[in-house]
Coordinates of C-alpha atoms in Angstrom, one line a residue:
M3 CA 5.7 16.2 -1.8
T4 CA 2.3 16.8 -0.3
L5 CA -0.3 19.5 -0.2
P6 CA -0.7 21.5 3.1
P7 CA -3.5 19.6 5.0
E8 CA -5.7 22.7 5.0
K9 CA -5.4 23.2 1.3
L10 CA -5.9 19.5 0.6
K11 CA -9.0 19.5 2.9
T12 CA -10.4 22.6 0.9
L13 CA -9.9 21.1 -2.5
L14 CA -11.4 17.7 -1.5
I15 CA -14.5 19.3 0.0
Q16 CA -14.9 21.6 -2.9
N17 CA -14.9 18.6 -5.3
D18 CA -17.5 16.8 -3.1
L19 CA -15.1 13.9 -2.3
L20 CA -15.7 14.0 1.5
T21 CA -17.1 16.0 4.3
E22 CA -15.1 18.2 6.7
E23 CA -15.8 15.7 9.4
D24 CA -14.5 12.8 7.2
F25 CA -11.2 14.7 6.5
D26 CA -10.7 15.5 10.2
N27 CA -11.2 11.9 11.2
V28 CA -8.7 10.7 8.6
L29 CA -6.2 13.3 9.6
K30 CA -6.4 12.2 13.2
E31 CA -5.9 8.6 12.3
A32 CA -2.9 9.5 10.1
Q33 CA -1.3 11.3 13.0
R34 CA -2.1 8.6 15.4
T35 CA -0.7 5.8 13.3
D36 CA 2.1 7.8 11.8
K37 CA 0.8 7.0 8.3
N38 CA 0.6 9.1 5.2
I39 CA -2.7 10.8 5.0
I40 CA -2.9 10.2 1.2
D41 CA -2.4 6.4 1.7
L42 CA -5.3 6.5 4.2
L43 CA -7.6 8.6 1.9
V44 CA -6.9 6.2 -0.9
S45 CA -7.3 3.0 1.1
R46 CA -10.6 4.4 2.4
G47 CA -11.8 5.1 -1.1
Y48 CA -12.1 9.0 -0.9
L49 CA -9.8 9.5 -3.9
T50 CA -7.5 7.8 -6.3
R51 CA -3.7 8.3 -6.5
D52 CA -4.0 9.5 -10.0
Y53 CA -6.5 12.2 -9.0
Y54 CA -4.3 13.3 -6.2
A55 CA -1.3 13.6 -8.6
E56 CA -3.4 16.0 -10.7
L57 CA -4.2 18.0 -7.7
L58 CA -0.5 18.3 -6.8
A59 CA 0.6 19.1 -10.4
N60 CA -2.0 22.0 -10.6
Y61 CA -1.1 23.3 -7.2
F62 CA 2.6 23.4 -7.7
K63 CA 2.3 24.3 -11.3
V64 CA 4.5 21.3 -12.6
P65 CA 3.7 19.0 -15.4
R66 CA 2.5 15.5 -14.7
V67 CA 3.9 12.5 -16.5
K68 CA 2.6 8.9 -16.6
L69 CA 5.3 6.3 -17.1
V70 CA 3.5 3.0 -16.4
G71 CA 3.9 0.7 -19.5
K72 CA 6.3 3.1 -21.3
T73 CA 9.7 1.8 -22.3
I74 CA 12.5 4.3 -21.8
P75 CA 15.5 4.0 -24.4
K76 CA 18.5 2.4 -22.6
E77 CA 20.7 5.4 -23.5
I78 CA 18.3 7.8 -21.8
L79 CA 17.6 5.6 -18.8
N80 CA 21.4 5.2 -18.1
L81 CA 22.0 8.9 -17.9
L82 CA 21.1 8.4 -14.2
P83 CA 22.4 5.1 -12.6
E84 CA 19.9 2.9 -10.8
D85 CA 21.2 3.5 -7.3
I86 CA 21.0 7.3 -7.7
A87 CA 17.6 7.1 -9.3
R88 CA 16.2 4.9 -6.4
T89 CA 17.8 7.0 -3.7
K90 CA 16.5 10.4 -5.2
N91 CA 13.2 8.9 -6.4
A92 CA 13.9 10.4 -9.9
V93 CA 14.2 8.9 -13.4
V94 CA 15.2 10.4 -16.7
F95 CA 12.5 9.6 -19.3
D96 CA 13.5 11.8 -22.2
K97 CA 16.1 14.3 -23.5
Q98 CA 15.6 17.6 -25.5
G99 CA 18.8 19.2 -26.5
N100 CA 20.8 20.0 -23.4
T101 CA 17.7 19.4 -21.1
L102 CA 16.8 16.2 -19.4
L103 CA 13.1 15.5 -18.7
V104 CA 13.1 13.9 -15.1
A105 CA 10.1 12.3 -13.4
M106 CA 10.2 12.8 -9.7
L107 CA 8.1 12.2 -6.6
N108 CA 9.0 15.7 -5.5
P109 CA 9.6 17.9 -8.5
V110 CA 10.0 21.0 -6.3
D111 CA 12.8 19.6 -4.2
L112 CA 15.5 22.2 -5.1
E113 CA 18.3 20.2 -3.4
T114 CA 17.7 17.1 -5.6
L115 CA 17.3 19.3 -8.7
N116 CA 20.7 21.0 -8.1
F117 CA 22.3 17.6 -7.4
L118 CA 20.9 16.2 -10.7
E119 CA 22.1 19.1 -12.7
K120 CA 25.6 18.9 -11.3
Y121 CA 25.7 15.1 -11.7
T122 CA 24.5 15.0 -15.2
G123 CA 25.8 18.2 -16.6
Y124 CA 22.3 18.9 -18.2
F125 CA 19.5 21.3 -17.4
I126 CA 16.7 19.5 -15.6
K127 CA 13.0 19.9 -16.4
P128 CA 11.1 18.2 -13.5
Y129 CA 7.8 16.4 -13.9
L130 CA 5.5 14.9 -11.2
A131 CA 5.2 11.2 -11.2
L132 CA 3.6 8.7 -8.8
E133 CA 5.5 5.9 -7.1
E134 CA 4.0 3.4 -9.5
D135 CA 5.4 5.3 -12.4
L136 CA 8.9 5.2 -10.9
Q137 CA 8.6 1.5 -10.0
S138 CA 7.7 0.8 -13.7
V139 CA 10.9 2.5 -14.8
F140 CA 13.0 0.9 -12.1
S141 CA 12.1 -2.4 -13.4
Q142 CA 13.7 -1.5 -16.7
Y143 CA 17.0 -1.1 -15.0
G144 CA 16.4 -4.8 -14.1
Q145 CA 16.1 -5.6 -17.8
A146 CA 19.5 -4.0 -18.3
V147 CA 20.9 -6.0 -15.4
S148 CA 19.7 -9.2 -17.1
Q149 CA 22.1 -8.6 -20.0
D150 CA 25.1 -8.6 -17.7
F151 CA 23.7 -11.2 -15.2
R152 CA 24.7 -14.3 -17.1
K153 CA 28.3 -13.0 -17.6
T154 CA 28.5 -12.2 -13.9
I155 CA 27.2 -15.6 -12.9
E156 CA 29.5 -17.4 -15.4
D157 CA 32.4 -15.6 -13.9
S158 CA 31.3 -16.6 -10.3
I159 CA 30.8 -20.3 -11.5
R160 CA 34.4 -20.5 -13.1
A161 CA 35.9 -19.1 -9.9
S162 CA 33.6 -21.4 -7.7
L163 CA 34.8 -24.5 -9.6
K164 CA 38.3 -23.8 -8.4
L165 CA 37.1 -24.4 -4.9
K166 CA 36.4 -28.1 -5.8
G167 CA 37.6 -30.2 -2.9
V168 CA 37.3 -27.4 -0.4
E169 CA 34.9 -28.1 2.5
A170 CA 31.4 -26.7 1.8
S171 CA 31.3 -24.6 4.9
K172 CA 34.6 -23.0 4.0
A173 CA 33.7 -22.6 0.4
A174 CA 30.4 -20.9 1.3
T175 CA 32.4 -17.9 2.8
E176 CA 34.7 -17.5 -0.2
F177 CA 34.0 -14.6 -2.7
P178 CA 32.8 -16.6 -5.7
I179 CA 30.0 -18.3 -3.8
V180 CA 29.1 -15.2 -1.9
S181 CA 29.0 -13.2 -5.2
L182 CA 27.0 -15.8 -6.9
I183 CA 24.2 -15.9 -4.2
D184 CA 24.2 -12.0 -4.0
N185 CA 23.8 -11.8 -7.8
L186 CA 21.0 -14.3 -7.8
I187 CA 19.0 -12.5 -5.1
S188 CA 19.7 -9.0 -6.7
Y189 CA 18.6 -10.3 -10.1
A190 CA 15.4 -11.7 -8.6
A191 CA 14.7 -8.4 -6.8
S192 CA 15.2 -6.4 -10.0
L193 CA 12.6 -8.6 -11.8
N194 CA 10.1 -8.3 -8.9
A195 CA 10.3 -12.1 -8.4
S196 CA 8.4 -13.4 -5.4
D197 CA 10.3 -16.6 -5.0
I198 CA 13.7 -18.2 -5.9
H199 CA 13.9 -21.9 -6.4
I200 CA 17.2 -23.7 -6.4
E201 CA 16.6 -27.3 -7.4
I202 CA 19.2 -30.1 -7.5
L203 CA 18.7 -32.5 -10.4
A204 CA 20.6 -35.7 -11.3
D205 CA 23.4 -33.8 -13.1
E206 CA 22.9 -30.0 -12.6
I207 CA 21.3 -27.3 -10.6
L208 CA 18.2 -25.7 -11.9
V209 CA 17.4 -22.0 -10.8
R210 CA 13.9 -20.7 -11.4
F211 CA 12.1 -17.4 -10.4
R212 CA 8.4 -17.0 -9.8
I213 CA 7.4 -13.8 -11.5
D214 CA 3.8 -12.7 -11.6
G215 CA 2.8 -16.1 -10.3
I216 CA 4.6 -18.1 -13.0
L217 CA 7.8 -20.0 -12.6
R218 CA 10.5 -19.2 -15.2
E219 CA 13.8 -21.0 -15.7
I220 CA 16.6 -18.6 -15.2
I221 CA 19.9 -20.5 -15.4
R222 CA 21.4 -23.9 -14.9
L223 CA 24.5 -24.4 -12.8
P224 CA 27.1 -27.1 -12.3
K225 CA 26.2 -29.7 -9.6
E226 CA 29.7 -29.5 -8.1
I227 CA 28.9 -26.2 -6.5
H228 CA 25.6 -27.2 -4.9
P229 CA 27.0 -28.0 -1.4
A230 CA 28.6 -24.6 -1.2
I231 CA 25.5 -22.8 -2.5
V232 CA 23.2 -24.5 0.1
A233 CA 25.9 -23.9 2.9
R234 CA 26.0 -20.2 2.0
I235 CA 22.2 -19.9 2.2
K236 CA 22.1 -21.8 5.6
I237 CA 24.8 -19.4 7.0
L238 CA 22.8 -16.4 5.9
S239 CA 19.6 -17.8 7.5
G240 CA 21.1 -19.2 10.7
L241 CA 20.5 -22.8 9.9
Q242 CA 22.5 -25.9 10.7
I243 CA 25.2 -26.5 8.0
D244 CA 25.8 -30.1 8.9
E245 CA 22.1 -31.1 8.9
H246 CA 21.2 -32.5 5.5
H247 CA 18.4 -35.0 6.2
K248 CA 15.7 -32.8 7.9
P249 CA 13.7 -29.8 6.5
Q250 CA 14.9 -26.5 7.9
D251 CA 13.3 -23.0 7.9
G252 CA 14.9 -19.7 8.4
R253 CA 15.0 -16.0 7.3
F254 CA 17.5 -13.2 6.7
K255 CA 17.5 -9.6 5.6
Y256 CA 18.8 -8.4 2.2
K257 CA 19.3 -5.0 0.9
Y258 CA 18.8 -4.2 -2.7
A259 CA 19.0 -0.7 -4.1
N260 CA 16.7 1.4 -1.9
S261 CA 14.8 -1.6 -0.4
V262 CA 15.3 -4.1 2.4
F263 CA 13.9 -7.6 1.8
D264 CA 12.9 -10.1 4.4
I265 CA 13.8 -13.4 2.8
R266 CA 12.1 -16.5 4.1
V267 CA 14.2 -19.7 3.5
S268 CA 12.9 -23.3 3.3
I269 CA 15.4 -26.2 2.8
M270 CA 14.1 -29.6 2.0
P271 CA 16.0 -32.8 1.4
T272 CA 15.1 -34.4 -2.0
M273 CA 16.3 -37.4 -4.0
Y274 CA 19.6 -35.8 -5.3
G275 CA 20.2 -33.3 -2.5
E276 CA 18.7 -30.3 -0.8
K277 CA 16.3 -28.0 -2.5
V278 CA 16.2 -24.3 -1.5
E279 CA 13.2 -22.0 -1.7
M280 CA 13.6 -18.4 -0.9
R281 CA 10.5 -16.0 -0.6
L282 CA 11.2 -12.3 -1.1
L283 CA 9.1 -10.1 1.1
T284 CA 9.4 -6.3 1.6
G285 CA 9.6 -5.4 5.2
S286 CA 6.5 -3.1 5.1
I287 CA 3.4 -2.6 3.1
R288 CA 1.5 0.5 2.4
P289 CA -2.3 0.4 3.0
M290 CA -4.1 -0.9 0.0
S291 CA -7.6 0.0 -1.0
F292 CA -10.0 -2.7 -2.0
Q293 CA -9.9 -1.2 -5.5
E294 CA -6.2 -1.6 -5.6
L295 CA -6.6 -5.3 -4.7
G296 CA -8.9 -5.7 -7.7
M297 CA -12.4 -5.7 -6.1
L298 CA -15.2 -4.4 -8.2
E299 CA -17.9 -2.2 -6.7
D300 CA -20.5 -4.9 -6.0
T301 CA -17.8 -6.9 -4.1
I302 CA -16.6 -3.9 -2.1
K303 CA -20.2 -3.3 -0.9
I304 CA -20.5 -6.8 0.6
V305 CA -17.1 -6.6 2.2
Q306 CA -17.7 -3.1 3.6
N307 CA -21.0 -4.2 5.1
N308 CA -19.5 -7.3 6.9
I309 CA -16.4 -5.7 8.3
T310 CA -18.4 -3.1 10.1
K311 CA -19.9 -5.9 12.2
T312 CA -18.5 -6.0 15.8
H313 CA -18.4 -9.7 16.1
G314 CA -18.5 -12.9 14.0
M315 CA -16.0 -14.5 11.6
I316 CA -14.6 -13.4 8.3
L317 CA -12.8 -16.1 6.3
V318 CA -10.5 -15.8 3.2
T319 CA -10.0 -19.0 1.3
G320 CA -7.7 -20.2 -1.4
P321 CA -4.4 -22.0 -2.0
T322 CA -1.0 -21.0 -0.8
G323 CA 0.3 -17.8 -2.5
C324 CA -3.1 -16.5 -3.7
G325 CA -2.9 -13.2 -1.8
K326 CA -5.1 -14.1 1.3
T327 CA -2.8 -12.3 3.7
T328 CA -2.8 -9.2 1.6
T329 CA -6.6 -9.2 1.5
L330 CA -6.7 -9.6 5.4
Y331 CA -4.2 -6.8 5.8
A332 CA -6.3 -4.5 3.7
I333 CA -9.3 -5.3 5.9
L334 CA -7.3 -4.7 9.1
N335 CA -6.1 -1.3 7.8
K336 CA -9.8 -0.3 7.4
L337 CA -10.5 -1.5 10.9
N338 CA -7.3 0.0 12.6
R339 CA -8.8 2.8 14.8
P340 CA -7.9 4.2 18.2
E341 CA -11.0 2.7 19.9
V342 CA -10.2 -0.9 18.9
N343 CA -7.5 -3.4 20.1
I344 CA -6.3 -5.6 17.2
V345 CA -4.2 -8.6 17.8
T346 CA -2.8 -10.9 15.2
L347 CA -1.3 -14.4 15.3
E348 CA 0.8 -15.2 12.2
D349 CA 3.2 -17.7 10.8
P350 CA 5.2 -15.9 9.7
I351 CA 4.6 -12.2 10.2
E352 CA 4.9 -11.1 6.6
Y353 CA 4.5 -7.3 7.0
E354 CA 4.5 -4.9 9.9
L355 CA 1.3 -3.1 10.7
K356 CA 1.7 -0.1 13.0
Y357 CA -0.5 0.0 16.2
V358 CA -1.4 -3.6 15.5
N359 CA -0.2 -6.2 18.1
Q360 CA 1.4 -8.9 15.9
I361 CA 2.4 -12.3 17.4
Q362 CA 4.8 -14.8 15.6
V363 CA 3.8 -18.5 16.0
N364 CA 6.6 -20.2 17.8
P365 CA 6.0 -23.9 18.6
K366 CA 9.3 -24.2 20.5
A367 CA 8.0 -21.6 23.0
G368 CA 4.6 -23.3 23.1
I369 CA 2.9 -20.7 20.8
D370 CA 0.9 -22.5 18.1
F371 CA -2.3 -21.2 16.6
A372 CA -4.5 -22.9 19.2
N373 CA -2.4 -21.9 22.3
G374 CA -1.7 -18.5 21.0
L375 CA -5.3 -17.8 20.3
R376 CA -6.2 -18.9 23.8
S377 CA -3.7 -16.4 25.2
I378 CA -4.8 -13.7 22.9
L379 CA -8.4 -13.8 24.4
R380 CA -6.9 -12.8 27.7
Q381 CA -5.6 -9.6 26.0
D382 CA -8.9 -7.9 25.9
P383 CA -9.0 -7.9 21.9
D384 CA -11.8 -6.4 19.9
I385 CA -10.5 -7.8 16.6
I386 CA -8.4 -11.0 16.1
M387 CA -6.6 -12.2 13.1
V388 CA -5.4 -15.8 13.1
G389 CA -3.1 -16.5 10.1
E390 CA -4.8 -19.9 9.3
I391 CA -7.3 -22.2 10.8
R392 CA -5.4 -25.6 10.5
D393 CA -6.9 -27.9 13.1
S394 CA -10.0 -28.6 15.2
K395 CA -8.6 -26.9 18.3
T396 CA -7.9 -23.6 16.4
A397 CA -11.3 -23.8 14.7
E398 CA -13.1 -24.3 18.0
I399 CA -11.4 -21.5 19.9
A400 CA -11.8 -19.1 16.9
T401 CA -15.5 -19.9 16.7
H402 CA -16.1 -19.3 20.3
A403 CA -14.2 -16.1 20.1
A404 CA -16.5 -15.0 17.3
L405 CA -19.5 -16.1 19.3
T406 CA -18.4 -14.0 22.4
G407 CA -18.2 -10.6 20.9
H408 CA -15.0 -10.6 18.9
L409 CA -14.5 -10.0 15.2
V410 CA -12.3 -12.9 14.0
L411 CA -10.4 -12.9 10.7
S412 CA -8.7 -16.0 9.3
T413 CA -7.9 -18.2 6.4
L414 CA -8.8 -21.7 5.3
H415 CA -7.6 -23.8 2.4
T416 CA -10.8 -24.5 0.3
N417 CA -11.3 -24.3 -3.4
D418 CA -14.3 -21.9 -3.3
A419 CA -16.3 -19.8 -0.7
P420 CA -19.3 -22.2 0.0
T421 CA -16.9 -25.1 0.7
A422 CA -15.6 -23.3 3.8
V423 CA -18.8 -24.3 5.6
P424 CA -18.4 -28.1 5.4
R425 CA -14.7 -27.6 6.0
L426 CA -15.5 -26.1 9.4
V427 CA -18.0 -28.9 10.1
D428 CA -15.3 -31.5 9.2
M429 CA -13.1 -29.8 11.9
G430 CA -15.8 -30.5 14.5
I431 CA -17.7 -27.3 14.6
P432 CA -21.5 -27.9 14.9
P433 CA -23.5 -26.5 11.9
F434 CA -25.5 -24.3 14.3
L435 CA -22.3 -22.6 15.5
V436 CA -21.0 -22.2 11.9
A437 CA -24.3 -20.5 11.0
A438 CA -24.2 -18.3 14.1
T439 CA -20.6 -17.1 13.7
V440 CA -19.6 -16.9 10.1
N441 CA -20.5 -13.6 8.5
M442 CA -18.6 -13.8 5.1
V443 CA -16.3 -16.1 3.2
I444 CA -14.0 -14.6 0.5
A445 CA -12.4 -17.0 -1.9
Q446 CA -9.8 -15.7 -4.2
R447 CA -7.1 -16.4 -6.9
L448 CA -4.5 -14.2 -8.5
V449 CA -4.5 -13.5 -12.2
R450 CA -1.9 -11.6 -14.2
R451 CA -2.8 -8.0 -15.4
I452 CA -2.6 -7.1 -19.1
C453 CA 0.5 -5.0 -19.8
R454 CA -0.7 -1.5 -20.3
N455 CA 2.1 -0.8 -22.7
C456 CA 1.1 -3.3 -25.3
I457 CA -2.6 -3.9 -24.7
E458 CA -4.7 -4.4 -27.8
S459 CA -8.3 -5.4 -28.5
Y460 CA -9.4 -8.4 -30.7
E461 CA -12.6 -9.9 -31.9
V462 CA -13.8 -12.9 -29.9
P463 CA -13.6 -16.2 -31.9
P464 CA -16.6 -18.5 -31.5
S465 CA -14.3 -21.2 -30.0
L466 CA -13.6 -19.0 -27.0
Y467 CA -17.4 -18.5 -26.4
K468 CA -17.6 -22.3 -26.3
T469 CA -14.8 -22.7 -23.8
V470 CA -16.1 -20.1 -21.5
D471 CA -19.7 -21.4 -21.7
E472 CA -18.5 -24.9 -20.7
Q473 CA -16.8 -23.5 -17.7
L474 CA -19.8 -21.4 -16.7
K475 CA -22.0 -24.5 -17.0
I476 CA -19.7 -26.5 -14.7
V477 CA -19.8 -23.9 -11.9
K478 CA -23.3 -22.6 -12.3
G479 CA -25.2 -25.4 -13.9
D480 CA -27.9 -25.0 -16.5
K481 CA -28.7 -21.5 -15.2
A482 CA -25.3 -20.2 -16.2
P483 CA -25.4 -16.9 -18.1
Q484 CA -23.9 -16.6 -21.6
F485 CA -20.8 -14.7 -22.1
R486 CA -21.0 -12.7 -25.4
P487 CA -18.7 -9.6 -25.5
K488 CA -17.7 -8.7 -29.1
L489 CA -14.2 -7.5 -28.2
L490 CA -11.7 -8.6 -25.6
Y491 CA -8.2 -7.5 -24.8
R492 CA -4.7 -9.1 -24.6
G493 CA -1.0 -7.9 -24.5
K494 CA 1.0 -8.2 -27.7
G495 CA 4.2 -8.5 -25.8
C496 CA 6.9 -5.9 -25.4
K497 CA 10.2 -5.1 -23.5
S498 CA 8.2 -3.6 -20.6
C499 CA 6.5 -7.0 -19.9
N500 CA 9.5 -9.2 -21.1
F501 CA 7.3 -10.1 -24.1
T502 CA 4.7 -12.0 -21.9
G503 CA 1.8 -9.6 -22.5
Y504 CA 1.3 -9.4 -18.7
R505 CA 2.7 -7.1 -16.0
G506 CA 1.6 -7.3 -12.4
R507 CA -1.2 -9.2 -10.7
M508 CA -4.6 -8.7 -9.3
A509 CA -7.2 -10.9 -7.5
I510 CA -10.5 -12.4 -8.7
Y511 CA -13.0 -12.9 -5.9
E512 CA -16.0 -15.0 -4.9
V513 CA -17.7 -13.5 -1.8
L514 CA -20.4 -15.5 0.2
D515 CA -22.5 -13.2 2.2
V516 CA -23.9 -15.4 4.9
N517 CA -27.5 -14.0 5.0
E518 CA -30.5 -15.4 6.8
K519 CA -31.3 -17.8 4.0
V520 CA -27.8 -19.2 4.1
R521 CA -27.8 -19.5 7.8
E522 CA -31.0 -21.5 7.9
Y523 CA -29.7 -23.9 5.2
I524 CA -26.4 -24.5 7.0
Q525 CA -28.4 -25.9 9.9
D526 CA -30.8 -28.0 7.7
P527 CA -30.3 -31.8 8.5
H528 CA -30.4 -32.4 4.6
F529 CA -27.5 -29.9 4.0
S530 CA -25.4 -30.5 0.9
I531 CA -22.8 -28.3 -0.7
D532 CA -24.8 -28.3 -4.1
G533 CA -27.8 -27.1 -2.1
L534 CA -25.8 -24.3 -0.4
K535 CA -24.4 -23.2 -3.8
E536 CA -27.9 -23.1 -5.2
I537 CA -29.1 -20.8 -2.4
A538 CA -26.0 -18.7 -2.6
F539 CA -26.4 -18.2 -6.3
S540 CA -30.1 -17.2 -5.8
S541 CA -28.9 -14.6 -3.3
G542 CA -26.5 -13.1 -5.9
L543 CA -23.2 -14.9 -5.4
K544 CA -20.9 -14.2 -8.2
T545 CA -18.3 -16.9 -8.8
M546 CA -14.5 -16.3 -9.3
L547 CA -15.0 -17.2 -12.9
E548 CA -17.7 -14.5 -13.3
D549 CA -15.7 -12.0 -11.5
G550 CA -12.7 -12.8 -13.8
L551 CA -14.8 -12.5 -16.8
A552 CA -16.0 -9.2 -15.8
K553 CA -12.5 -8.0 -15.4
A554 CA -11.5 -9.5 -18.8
E555 CA -14.3 -7.4 -20.4
L556 CA -12.8 -4.3 -18.7
G557 CA -9.4 -5.1 -20.2
L558 CA -7.8 -5.8 -16.9
T559 CA -6.9 -9.5 -17.6
T560 CA -7.4 -12.0 -20.2
I561 CA -10.0 -14.8 -20.7
E562 CA -7.1 -17.3 -20.9
E563 CA -5.6 -16.1 -17.6
V564 CA -9.0 -16.4 -15.8
I565 CA -9.6 -19.9 -17.2
R566 CA -6.0 -21.0 -16.2
V567 CA -6.6 -20.2 -12.5
V568 CA -10.2 -21.4 -12.1
K569 CA -10.6 -24.2 -14.6
E570 CA -12.6 -27.0 -13.3

């Protein structure tokens, strides 16, 4: 459900959110890239999704409901099965007599309303909800699934054990093993897990899911069915079933409810057998604003200023799985305009970006990061994204591309933003070239968000001040500021967050703006990383710890979570 473009334009201009020219430009871009205009308006910071929902509710004269963090009673939720709820983008959140209160993305869709009334046998009172509201409720179906999961798996295990003695490749195609793997993946998807780990131990199989960045043990399985489980996953991902001594990588598609997942598979031989790691990726990603990523206003200003430059290098640093690619995609979304040619070189391509030329690294075909980047430069690009700078060849070509009129985006593995400079020098890039080409370095980590359903405030104990002050002193020295808020926030734990107190993740950032002072010091013969940090701090660099503490004060995350990911 959307407002007519002209009506939306009028309302936004009346509320001084943008100019007529701004709106027309965004509308043209939405039509060119076949994107939702609201996604683009949000990603470019003109409005928030919540504000747009209020506009819609007022225009169509339907009530608005917010469901994020709210727990729906099981007997109410199950009045509409999960598959229908996801297909129709509608969830039942309350019942009043013979009327169901239903949250919908499109509460004026008469066809869906008629269907729901016939299916449920109740009158339907529609409410407008955002996608995040529905996703919050969809996850509660997953909690219901968890109650039946163990029984379903146990049934599959008993049937699988009867296949003992059957060749693994044959057992992998039998129903018990097929059902077991399907149930594991479906359960992981229902819990919004990012990874599934199937680990072979001395006498059993351990299955763990990574949820909100933390590994959680899910179930233990008999060791006897391990060969069949691994063979089944190899068949799905097109790998060699009879190869057990070399690492193998593959991928396959998996449909769950209304979503299609691209599942990346890595199989690695270990002491007791082969370990399987599966990463669950959705096939597409909607444009995200910098605010949605977790950037505060001061960070956004620095990033906006640097991505408007026509040449130079922007680097995002951090360990594997810290959201670097998502940040790069958010930047590319801002830069994706008709007048620029954007080419990316990725390993793997995690999400599809329309009107961006994405290239998959393929060493067998001679396309590695260095060779691929060399070929990209013959494609007349304006903006280049290289998935990762791993070696001196890639670093050299990327640096020269940035020096010759291209805007280059890439990632490095460093612990903080300033360390990216000596890392490039170690790769053989002369300091004067690093100074001439690098515009900005963004270091980041992911922290868990406090569950909005069970958030509470508390008075800060003196011991916590001491812990934070010690960490601040380590990263900023004797000039470290004191951290003295009277109140902080945490999640008590509830059904909505599986009693963890956290739900979802966001990034904390450290952004090094390479200004003239920094450029001069990079070329100084007496360069040191401590000296660079001192100059960066004097220029206003805020560390990841400080950014995290600011978000803790705002009630977005907890001090404990910030310390966990940045502790020195």
